Coordinates of C-alpha atoms in Angstrom, one line a residue:
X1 CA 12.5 39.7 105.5
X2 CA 15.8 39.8 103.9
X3 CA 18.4 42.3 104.7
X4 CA 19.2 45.1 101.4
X5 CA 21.3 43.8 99.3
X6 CA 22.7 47.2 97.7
X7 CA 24.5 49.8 99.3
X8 CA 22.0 52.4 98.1
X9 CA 19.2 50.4 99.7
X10 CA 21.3 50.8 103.2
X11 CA 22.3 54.2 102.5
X12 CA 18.3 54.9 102.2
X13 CA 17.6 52.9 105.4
X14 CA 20.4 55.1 107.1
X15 CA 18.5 58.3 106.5
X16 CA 15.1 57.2 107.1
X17 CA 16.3 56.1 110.7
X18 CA 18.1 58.9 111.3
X19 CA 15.2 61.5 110.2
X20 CA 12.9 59.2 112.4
X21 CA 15.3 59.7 115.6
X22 CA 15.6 63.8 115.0
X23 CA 12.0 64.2 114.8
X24 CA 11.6 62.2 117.3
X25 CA 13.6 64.3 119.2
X26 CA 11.5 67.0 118.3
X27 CA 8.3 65.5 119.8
X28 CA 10.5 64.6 123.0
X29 CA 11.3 67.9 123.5
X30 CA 7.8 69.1 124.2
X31 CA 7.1 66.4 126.4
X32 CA 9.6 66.9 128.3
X33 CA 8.7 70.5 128.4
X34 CA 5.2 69.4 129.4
X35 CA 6.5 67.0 132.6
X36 CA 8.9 69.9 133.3
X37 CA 6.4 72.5 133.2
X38 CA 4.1 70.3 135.4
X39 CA 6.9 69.2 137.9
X40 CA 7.8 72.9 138.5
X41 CA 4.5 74.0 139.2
X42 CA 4.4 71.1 141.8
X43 CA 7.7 72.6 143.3
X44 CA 6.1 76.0 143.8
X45 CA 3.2 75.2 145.4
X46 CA 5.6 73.0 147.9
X47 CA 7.7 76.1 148.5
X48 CA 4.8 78.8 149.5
X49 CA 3.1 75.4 151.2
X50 CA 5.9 75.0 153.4
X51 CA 6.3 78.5 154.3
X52 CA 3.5 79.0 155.1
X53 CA 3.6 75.8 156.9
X54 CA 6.5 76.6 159.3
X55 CA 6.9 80.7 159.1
X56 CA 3.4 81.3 158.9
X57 CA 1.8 83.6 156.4
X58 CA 2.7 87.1 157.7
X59 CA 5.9 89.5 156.9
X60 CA 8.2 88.3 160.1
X61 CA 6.7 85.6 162.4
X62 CA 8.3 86.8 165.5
X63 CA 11.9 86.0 166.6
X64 CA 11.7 82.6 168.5
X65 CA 10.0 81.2 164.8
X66 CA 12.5 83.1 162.7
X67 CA 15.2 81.4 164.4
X68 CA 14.6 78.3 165.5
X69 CA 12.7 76.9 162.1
X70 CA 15.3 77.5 160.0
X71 CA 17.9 76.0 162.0
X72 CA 15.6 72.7 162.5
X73 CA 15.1 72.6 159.4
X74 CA 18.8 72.9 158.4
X75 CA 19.2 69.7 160.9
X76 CA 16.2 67.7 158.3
X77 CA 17.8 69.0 155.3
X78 CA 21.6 68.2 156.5
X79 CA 19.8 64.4 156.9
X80 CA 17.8 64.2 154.3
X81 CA 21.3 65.3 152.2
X82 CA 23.6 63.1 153.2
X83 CA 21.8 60.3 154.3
X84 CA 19.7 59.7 150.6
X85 CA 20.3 62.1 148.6
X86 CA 23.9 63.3 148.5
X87 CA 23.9 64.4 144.6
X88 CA 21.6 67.5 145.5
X89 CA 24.4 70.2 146.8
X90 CA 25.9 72.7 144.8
X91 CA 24.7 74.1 141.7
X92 CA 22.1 73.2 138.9
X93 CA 24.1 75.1 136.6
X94 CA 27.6 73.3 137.2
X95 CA 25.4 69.7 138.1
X96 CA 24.2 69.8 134.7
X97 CA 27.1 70.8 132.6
X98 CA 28.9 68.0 134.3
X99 CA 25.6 65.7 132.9
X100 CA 26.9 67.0 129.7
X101 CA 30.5 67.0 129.5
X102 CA 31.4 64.2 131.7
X103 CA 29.1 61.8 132.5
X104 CA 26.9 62.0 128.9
X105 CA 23.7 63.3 129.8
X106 CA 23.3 60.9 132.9
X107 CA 21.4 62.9 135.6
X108 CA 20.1 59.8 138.3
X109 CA 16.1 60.6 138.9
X110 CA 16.9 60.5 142.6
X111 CA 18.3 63.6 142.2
X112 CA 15.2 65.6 140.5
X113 CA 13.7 63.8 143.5
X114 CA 16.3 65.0 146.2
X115 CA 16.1 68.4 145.0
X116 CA 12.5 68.7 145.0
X117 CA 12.0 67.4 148.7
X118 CA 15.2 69.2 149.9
X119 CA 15.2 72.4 148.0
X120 CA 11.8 73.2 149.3
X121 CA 12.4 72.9 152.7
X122 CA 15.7 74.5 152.8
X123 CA 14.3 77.4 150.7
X124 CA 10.5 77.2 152.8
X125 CA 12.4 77.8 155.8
X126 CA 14.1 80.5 155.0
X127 CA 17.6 80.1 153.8
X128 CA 18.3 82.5 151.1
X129 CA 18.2 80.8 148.2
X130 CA 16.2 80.2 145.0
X131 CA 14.2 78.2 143.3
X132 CA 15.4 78.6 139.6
X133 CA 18.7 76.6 139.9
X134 CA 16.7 73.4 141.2
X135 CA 13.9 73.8 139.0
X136 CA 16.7 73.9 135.8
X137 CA 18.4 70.6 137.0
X138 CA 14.8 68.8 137.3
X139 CA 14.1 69.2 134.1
X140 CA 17.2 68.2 132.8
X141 CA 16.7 65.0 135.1
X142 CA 13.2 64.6 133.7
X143 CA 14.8 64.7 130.4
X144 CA 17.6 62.2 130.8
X145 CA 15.7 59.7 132.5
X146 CA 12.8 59.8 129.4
X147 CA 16.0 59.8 127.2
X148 CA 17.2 56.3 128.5
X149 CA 13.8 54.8 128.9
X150 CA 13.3 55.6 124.7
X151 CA 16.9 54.4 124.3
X152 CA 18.1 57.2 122.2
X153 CA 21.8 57.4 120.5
X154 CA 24.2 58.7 123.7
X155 CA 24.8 61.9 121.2
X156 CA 20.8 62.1 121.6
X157 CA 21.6 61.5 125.3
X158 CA 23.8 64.0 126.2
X159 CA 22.2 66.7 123.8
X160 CA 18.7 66.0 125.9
X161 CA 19.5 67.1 129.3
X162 CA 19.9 71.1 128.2
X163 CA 16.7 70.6 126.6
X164 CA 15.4 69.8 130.1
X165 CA 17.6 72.1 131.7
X166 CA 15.7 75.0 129.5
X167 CA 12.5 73.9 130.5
X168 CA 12.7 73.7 133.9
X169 CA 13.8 77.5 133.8
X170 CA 11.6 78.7 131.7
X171 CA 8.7 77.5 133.7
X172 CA 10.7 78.9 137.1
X173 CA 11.1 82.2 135.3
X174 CA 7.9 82.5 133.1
X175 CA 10.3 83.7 130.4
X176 CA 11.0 81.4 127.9
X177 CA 13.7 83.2 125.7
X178 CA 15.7 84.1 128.9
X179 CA 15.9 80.4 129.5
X180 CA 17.2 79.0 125.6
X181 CA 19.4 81.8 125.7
X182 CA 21.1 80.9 129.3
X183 CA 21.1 77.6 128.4
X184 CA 22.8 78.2 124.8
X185 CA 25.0 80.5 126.3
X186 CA 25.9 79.1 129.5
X187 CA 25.5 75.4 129.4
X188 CA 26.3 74.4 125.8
X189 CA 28.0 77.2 124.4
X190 CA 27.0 77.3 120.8
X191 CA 24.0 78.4 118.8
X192 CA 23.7 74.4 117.5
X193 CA 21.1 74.8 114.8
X194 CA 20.6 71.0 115.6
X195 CA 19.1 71.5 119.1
X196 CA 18.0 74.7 119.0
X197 CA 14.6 73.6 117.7
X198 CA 14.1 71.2 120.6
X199 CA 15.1 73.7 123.0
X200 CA 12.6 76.1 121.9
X201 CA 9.7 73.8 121.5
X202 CA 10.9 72.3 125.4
X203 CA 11.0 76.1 127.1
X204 CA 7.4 77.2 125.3
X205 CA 5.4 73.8 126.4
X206 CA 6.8 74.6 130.0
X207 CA 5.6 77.9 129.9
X208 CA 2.4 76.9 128.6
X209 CA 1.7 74.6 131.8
X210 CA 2.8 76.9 134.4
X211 CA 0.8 79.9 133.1
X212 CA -2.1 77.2 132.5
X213 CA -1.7 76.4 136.5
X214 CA -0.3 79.4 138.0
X215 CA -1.6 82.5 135.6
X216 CA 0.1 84.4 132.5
X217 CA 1.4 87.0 134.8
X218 CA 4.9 88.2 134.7
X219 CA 7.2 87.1 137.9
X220 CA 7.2 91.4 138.6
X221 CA 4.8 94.4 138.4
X222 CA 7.2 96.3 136.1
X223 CA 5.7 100.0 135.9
X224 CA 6.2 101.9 132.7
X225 CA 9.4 103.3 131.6
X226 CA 10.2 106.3 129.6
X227 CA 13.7 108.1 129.7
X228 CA 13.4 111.5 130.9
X229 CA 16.4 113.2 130.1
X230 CA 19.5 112.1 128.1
X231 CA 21.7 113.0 131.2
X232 CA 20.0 109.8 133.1
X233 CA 22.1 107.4 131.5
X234 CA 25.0 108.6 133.6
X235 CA 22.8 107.4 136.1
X236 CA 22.5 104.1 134.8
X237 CA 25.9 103.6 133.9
X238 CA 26.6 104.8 137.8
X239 CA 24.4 102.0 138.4
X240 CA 26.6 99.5 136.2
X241 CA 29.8 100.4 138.1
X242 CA 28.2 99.7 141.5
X243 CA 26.5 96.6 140.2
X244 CA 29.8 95.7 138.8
X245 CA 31.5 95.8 142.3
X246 CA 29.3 94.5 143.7
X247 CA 29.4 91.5 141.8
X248 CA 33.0 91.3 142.5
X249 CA 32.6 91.2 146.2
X250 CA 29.4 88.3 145.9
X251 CA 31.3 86.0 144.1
X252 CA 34.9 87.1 146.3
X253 CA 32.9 86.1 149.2
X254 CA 31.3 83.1 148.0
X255 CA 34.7 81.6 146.1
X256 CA 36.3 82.4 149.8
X257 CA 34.2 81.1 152.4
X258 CA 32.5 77.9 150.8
X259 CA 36.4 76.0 150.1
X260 CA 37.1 77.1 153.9
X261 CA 33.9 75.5 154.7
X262 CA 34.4 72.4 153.4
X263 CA 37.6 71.7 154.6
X264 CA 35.9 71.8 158.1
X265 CA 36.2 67.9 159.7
X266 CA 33.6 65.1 158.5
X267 CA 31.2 65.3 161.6
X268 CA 30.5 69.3 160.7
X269 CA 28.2 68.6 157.3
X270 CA 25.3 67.8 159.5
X271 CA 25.5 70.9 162.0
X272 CA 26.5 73.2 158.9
X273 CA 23.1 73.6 157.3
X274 CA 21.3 73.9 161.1
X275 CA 24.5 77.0 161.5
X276 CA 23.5 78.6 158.5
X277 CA 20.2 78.5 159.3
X278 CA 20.7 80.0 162.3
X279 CA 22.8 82.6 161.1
X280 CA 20.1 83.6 158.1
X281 CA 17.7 83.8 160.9
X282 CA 19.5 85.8 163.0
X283 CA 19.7 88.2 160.6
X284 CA 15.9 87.8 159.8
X285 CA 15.0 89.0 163.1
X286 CA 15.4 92.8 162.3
X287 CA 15.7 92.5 158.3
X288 CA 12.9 89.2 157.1
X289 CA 13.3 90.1 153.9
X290 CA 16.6 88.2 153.5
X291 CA 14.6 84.8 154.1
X292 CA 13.7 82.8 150.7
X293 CA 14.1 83.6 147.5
X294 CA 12.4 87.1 148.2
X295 CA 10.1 87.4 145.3
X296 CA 7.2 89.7 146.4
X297 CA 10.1 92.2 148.2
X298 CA 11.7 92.8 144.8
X299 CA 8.2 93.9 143.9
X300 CA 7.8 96.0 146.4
X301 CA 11.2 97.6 145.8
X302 CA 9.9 98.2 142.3
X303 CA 7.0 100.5 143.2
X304 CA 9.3 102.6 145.9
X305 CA 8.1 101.0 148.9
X306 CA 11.7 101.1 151.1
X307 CA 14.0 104.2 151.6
X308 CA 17.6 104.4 150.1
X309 CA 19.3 103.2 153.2
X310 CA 17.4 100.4 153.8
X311 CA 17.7 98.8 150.4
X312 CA 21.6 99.5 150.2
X313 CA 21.0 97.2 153.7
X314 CA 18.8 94.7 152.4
X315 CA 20.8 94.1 149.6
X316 CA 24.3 93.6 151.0
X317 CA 22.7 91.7 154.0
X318 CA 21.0 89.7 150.9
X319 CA 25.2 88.9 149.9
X320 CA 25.7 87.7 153.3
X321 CA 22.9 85.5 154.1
X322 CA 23.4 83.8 150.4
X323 CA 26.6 83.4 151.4
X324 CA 26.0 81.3 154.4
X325 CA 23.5 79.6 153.0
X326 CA 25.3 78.4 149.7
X327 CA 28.6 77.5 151.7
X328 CA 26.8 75.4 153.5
X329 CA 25.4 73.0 151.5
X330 CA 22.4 73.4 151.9
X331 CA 20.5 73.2 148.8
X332 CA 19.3 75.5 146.1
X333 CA 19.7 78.1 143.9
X334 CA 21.5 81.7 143.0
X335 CA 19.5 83.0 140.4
X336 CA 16.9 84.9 143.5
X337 CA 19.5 86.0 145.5
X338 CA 21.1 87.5 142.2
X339 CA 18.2 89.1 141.2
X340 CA 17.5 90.3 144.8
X341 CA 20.7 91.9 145.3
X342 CA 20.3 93.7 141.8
X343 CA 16.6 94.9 142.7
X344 CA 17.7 96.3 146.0
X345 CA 21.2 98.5 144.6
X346 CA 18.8 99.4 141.4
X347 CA 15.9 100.5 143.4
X348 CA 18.3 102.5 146.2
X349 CA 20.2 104.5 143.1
X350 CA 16.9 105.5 141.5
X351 CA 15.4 106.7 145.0
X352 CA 19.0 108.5 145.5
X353 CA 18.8 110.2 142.0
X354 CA 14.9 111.2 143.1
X355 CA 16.0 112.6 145.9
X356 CA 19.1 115.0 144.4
X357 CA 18.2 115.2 140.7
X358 CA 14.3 114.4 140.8
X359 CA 14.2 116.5 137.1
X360 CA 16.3 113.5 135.6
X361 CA 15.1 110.9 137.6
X362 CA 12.7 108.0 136.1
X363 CA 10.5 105.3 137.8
X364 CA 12.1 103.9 140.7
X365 CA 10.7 100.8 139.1
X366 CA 12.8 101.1 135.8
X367 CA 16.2 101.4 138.2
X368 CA 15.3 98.3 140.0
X369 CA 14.6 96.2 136.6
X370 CA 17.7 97.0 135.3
X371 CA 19.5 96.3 138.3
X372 CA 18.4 92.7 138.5
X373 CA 19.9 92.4 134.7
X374 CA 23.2 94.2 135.7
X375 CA 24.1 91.6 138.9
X376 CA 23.3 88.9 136.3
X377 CA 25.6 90.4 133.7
X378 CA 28.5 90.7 136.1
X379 CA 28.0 88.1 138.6
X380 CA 26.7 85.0 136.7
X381 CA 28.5 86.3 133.9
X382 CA 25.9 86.1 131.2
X383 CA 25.4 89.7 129.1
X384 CA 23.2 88.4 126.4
X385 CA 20.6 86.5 128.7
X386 CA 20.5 89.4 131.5
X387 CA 19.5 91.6 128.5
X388 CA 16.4 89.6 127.5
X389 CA 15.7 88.9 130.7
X390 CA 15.3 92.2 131.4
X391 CA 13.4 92.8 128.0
X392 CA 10.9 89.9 128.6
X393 CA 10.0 90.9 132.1
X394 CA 9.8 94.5 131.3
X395 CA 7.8 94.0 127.8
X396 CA 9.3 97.2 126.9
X397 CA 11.8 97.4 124.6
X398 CA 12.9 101.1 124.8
X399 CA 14.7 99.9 128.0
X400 CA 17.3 98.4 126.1
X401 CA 19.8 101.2 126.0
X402 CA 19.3 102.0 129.8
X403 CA 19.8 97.7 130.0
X404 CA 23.1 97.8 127.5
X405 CA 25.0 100.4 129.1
X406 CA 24.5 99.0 132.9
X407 CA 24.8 95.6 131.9
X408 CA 28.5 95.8 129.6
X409 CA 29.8 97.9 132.6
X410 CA 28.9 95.8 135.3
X411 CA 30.3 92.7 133.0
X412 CA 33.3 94.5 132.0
X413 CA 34.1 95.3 135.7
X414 CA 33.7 91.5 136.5
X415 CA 35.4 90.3 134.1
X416 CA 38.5 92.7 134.5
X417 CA 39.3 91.5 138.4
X418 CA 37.1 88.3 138.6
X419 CA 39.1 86.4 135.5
X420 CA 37.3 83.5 136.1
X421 CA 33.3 83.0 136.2
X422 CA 31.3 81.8 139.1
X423 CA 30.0 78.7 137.8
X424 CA 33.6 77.9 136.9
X425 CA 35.0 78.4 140.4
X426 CA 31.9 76.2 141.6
X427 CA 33.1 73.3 139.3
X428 CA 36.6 73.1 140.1
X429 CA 35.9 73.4 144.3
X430 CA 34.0 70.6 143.2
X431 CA 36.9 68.9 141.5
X432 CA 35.6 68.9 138.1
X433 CA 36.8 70.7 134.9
X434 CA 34.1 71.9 133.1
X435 CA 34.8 73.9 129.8
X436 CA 34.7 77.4 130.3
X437 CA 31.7 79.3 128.2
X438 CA 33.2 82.4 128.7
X439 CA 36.7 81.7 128.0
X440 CA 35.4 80.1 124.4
X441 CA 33.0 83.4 123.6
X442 CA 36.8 85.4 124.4
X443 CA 39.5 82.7 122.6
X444 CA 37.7 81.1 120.1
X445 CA 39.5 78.1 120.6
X446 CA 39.6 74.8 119.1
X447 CA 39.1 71.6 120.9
X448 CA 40.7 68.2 119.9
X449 CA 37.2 66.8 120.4
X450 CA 35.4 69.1 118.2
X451 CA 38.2 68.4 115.5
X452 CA 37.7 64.9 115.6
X453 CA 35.9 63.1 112.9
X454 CA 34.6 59.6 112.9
X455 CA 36.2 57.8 109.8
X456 CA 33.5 57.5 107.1
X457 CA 33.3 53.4 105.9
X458 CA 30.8 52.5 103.0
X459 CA 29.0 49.3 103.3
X460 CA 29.3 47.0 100.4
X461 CA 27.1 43.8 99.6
X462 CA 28.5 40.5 99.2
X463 CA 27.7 40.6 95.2
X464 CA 29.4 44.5 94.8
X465 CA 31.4 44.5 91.5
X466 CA 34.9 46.4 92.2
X467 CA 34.2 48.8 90.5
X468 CA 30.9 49.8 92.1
X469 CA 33.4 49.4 95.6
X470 CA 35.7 52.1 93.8
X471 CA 32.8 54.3 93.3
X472 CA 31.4 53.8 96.9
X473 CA 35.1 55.3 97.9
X474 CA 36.7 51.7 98.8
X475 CA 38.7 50.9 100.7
X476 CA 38.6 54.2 103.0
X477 CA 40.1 57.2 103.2
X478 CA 43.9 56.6 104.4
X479 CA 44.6 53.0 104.0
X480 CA 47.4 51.0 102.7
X481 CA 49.7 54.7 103.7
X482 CA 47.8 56.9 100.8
X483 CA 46.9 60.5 101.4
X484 CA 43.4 61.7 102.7
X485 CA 41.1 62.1 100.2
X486 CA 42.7 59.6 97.7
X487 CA 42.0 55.9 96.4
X488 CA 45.2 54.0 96.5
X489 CA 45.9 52.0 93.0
X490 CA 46.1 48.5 93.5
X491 CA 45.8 45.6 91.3
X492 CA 42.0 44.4 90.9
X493 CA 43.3 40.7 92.4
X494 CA 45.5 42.6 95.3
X495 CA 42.3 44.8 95.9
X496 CA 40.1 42.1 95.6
X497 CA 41.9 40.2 98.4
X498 CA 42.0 43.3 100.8
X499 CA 38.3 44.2 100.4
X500 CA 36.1 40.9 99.9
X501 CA 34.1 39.0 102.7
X502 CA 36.0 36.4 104.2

């Protein structure tokens, strides 16, 4: 066949290719949402396998267990690490915003590997951390690698890893909205009306398989809430000022001691995973409910199961054993601990108004929800996600105000004395500068590649008349020292000799 002669023919040929690749994308999105979903479920069942595996089934398996299993296990996943799969430390989050910014969507599938293999063990024995981070960064690897193997456009490319990146949460979470909107609002930064669509169709597929596998059942027993009195948002905003601070001192602690940490000499990576374990276990002997991600203890705090003390205890020992365990390197997520911490300081101010003010007191239950959405708000610095969250795993939308009013405080308070977000500080220990969401929600500001425009060229054929090229908008924009916008006037030969096939 003969290539088209005219430049509408090509123009034509253009569009259809392009409309083939976007809906294309489309139909990629919910396969990649399907693998996702699938590969997350896989990553679950690993998790409870191995704890079961090496803790055993019950609440604390007795001190010599507790200690010694995660520090072993450290020693395997310090190995495993370092010795095959050294992309896995650090972040999701700040991994695949690099994939994005830097290195155009590229996420290696050894890593989706690595982190499946390391993150369960690390987090199956016990160090406290969670499982949403990993499971975020395997989609986005799932999605990268399909990416290349279809050859898409490297715009396609690099716009197809937060597709994963949304899956993978939203089959970790069981809450699809919470994960477009952290993955609009965190990793790209802007409601793109252009992969929007694929996000959403990418997050529901994913949440289709893992309810499919693992049940429609929210990730917590939230009771019913109803606000008793007026004069129990005081309480609430209480809670948003000690949520607040406390967010300050999580991501203080962490900034602090993981840069101190790695400064330690070369032969220390492979002890510093067995220390933390250690450490995490330690602590484990008198309060267990530190170890893992710590889902079914947020439940119980939920349904008033632990006295004030103790959860003011559990949750600040929650800071410290995340701490370790991040610092070290060994692999896995925030998002639990986050939510942990927040469960714990909600549940204890609830149980503290019951026990002065039980007139104006609600469900414990309620207090503990909205705590989870307040040390999301102020320490991974998202507002609008830790208010769906809290919305989609409540199913109760009169908990919004309670949700609002805790959550701006506890962000304000951050963002007052912690100028600069945690996933930002992770990047640049890391030695790479990612842009800042939060600092363009706040400046609006303009980047030089979002100005940039490619320069538009028409294609003429060989048997164009010139004045069919001087309709077309020949010779572009700019040339021969004329303004933008403008056709130069030139002679018909002059032109002629500028623009014709040689």
């Amino acid at each position: 066949s003969f290539p088209p002669r005219r430049s509408s023919d090509l123009r034509r040929l253009h569009a259809m290719v392009t409309m083939r690749e976007g809906s294309l994308f489309l139909v990629l999105a919910v396969i990649i949402g399907l693998f996702s979903g699938l590969a997350v479920v896989c990553f679950r069942i690993f998790i409870d396998w191995t704890r079961v595996v090496l803790l055993g089934s019950g609440l604390s398996p007795g001190w010599p267990r507790v200690v010694w299993v995660p520090t072993v296990a450290g020693l395997a996943v310090a190995v495993l690490v370092y010795k095959f799969f050294p992309r896995v430390r650090g972040s999701g989050v700040t991994q695949t915003k690099s994939a994005v910014y830097v290195y155009d969507g590229l996420i290696p599938f050894d890593t989706v590997i690595g982190k499946f293999i390391c993150c369960a063990l690390a987090i199956g024995s016990g160090q406290s951390l969670g499982p949403e981070d990993p499971s975020l960064q395997m989609g986005a690897g799932i999605a990268s690698l399909l990416g290349r193997k279809l050859q898409l456009s490297r715009e396609k490319i690099r716009l197809i890893a937060p597709v994963g990146a949304a899956a993978g949460l939203a089959a970790a979470f069981n809450s699809p909205i919470t994960a477009v909107i952290f993955v609009i609002e965190e990793v790209i930064g802007t409601w793109s009306a252009g992969v929007l669509g694929a996000i959403v169709l990418a997050a529901v597929s994913s949440v289709v398989v893992s309810r499919w596998f693992l049940g429609a059942e929210p990730l917590f027993r939230t009771p019913p809430y109803t606000l008793v009195h007026p004069l129990e948002l005081l309480s609430y905003a209480a809670l948003g000022i000690i949520g607040g601070f406390t967010s300050l001192l999580f991501a203080k602690l962490i900034g602090y001691v993981r840069p101190k940490v790695r400064e330690l000499p070369s032969y220390w990576k492979y002890l510093l995973p067995a220390a933390a374990g250690l450490i995490v276990g330690a602590i484990g002997i008198r309060l267990p409910q530190v170890m893992g991600a710590g889902y079914g203890f947020m439940d119980e705090a939920m349904h008033g199961q632990f006295v004030w003390y103790m959860l003011f205890l559990l949750a600040f020992a929650k800071i410290v054993a995340t701490t370790v365990s991040f610092s070290s390197g060994a692999p896995g997520g925030m998002f639990a601990p986050t939510l942990f911490v927040g469960a714990m300081l909600g549940a204890a101010v609830g149980t503290t108004q019951h026990h002065f003010f039980p007139a104006l007191a609600g469900p414990v239950g309620a207090y503990a929800l909205v705590g989870m959405g307040t040390l999301f708000a102020g320490f991974l610095r998202v507002p609008l996600t830790s208010v769906f969250m809290v919305l989609e795993v409540s199913g109760n939308y009169s908990i919004i105000l309670p949700v609002i009013i805790s959550n701006a405080l506890a962000y304000l308070i951050s963002l007052r004395f912690a100028p600069t977000p945690i996933f930002d500080v992770l990047a640049r220990q890391d030695g790479i500068d990612l842009p800042s969401m939060e600092e363009l929600r706040e400046t609006r500001a303009l980047r030089v590649e979002d100005a940039m425009r490619e320069p538009v060229v028409p294609v003429l054929a060989a048997d164009d008349t010139v004045e069919e090229a001087l309709a077309h908008g020949f010779p572009p924009n700019g040339h021969s020292g004329s303004s933008p916008g403008k056709i130069p006037r030139l002679p018909r030969r002059r032109f002629w000799r500028q623009c014709a096939p040689t």
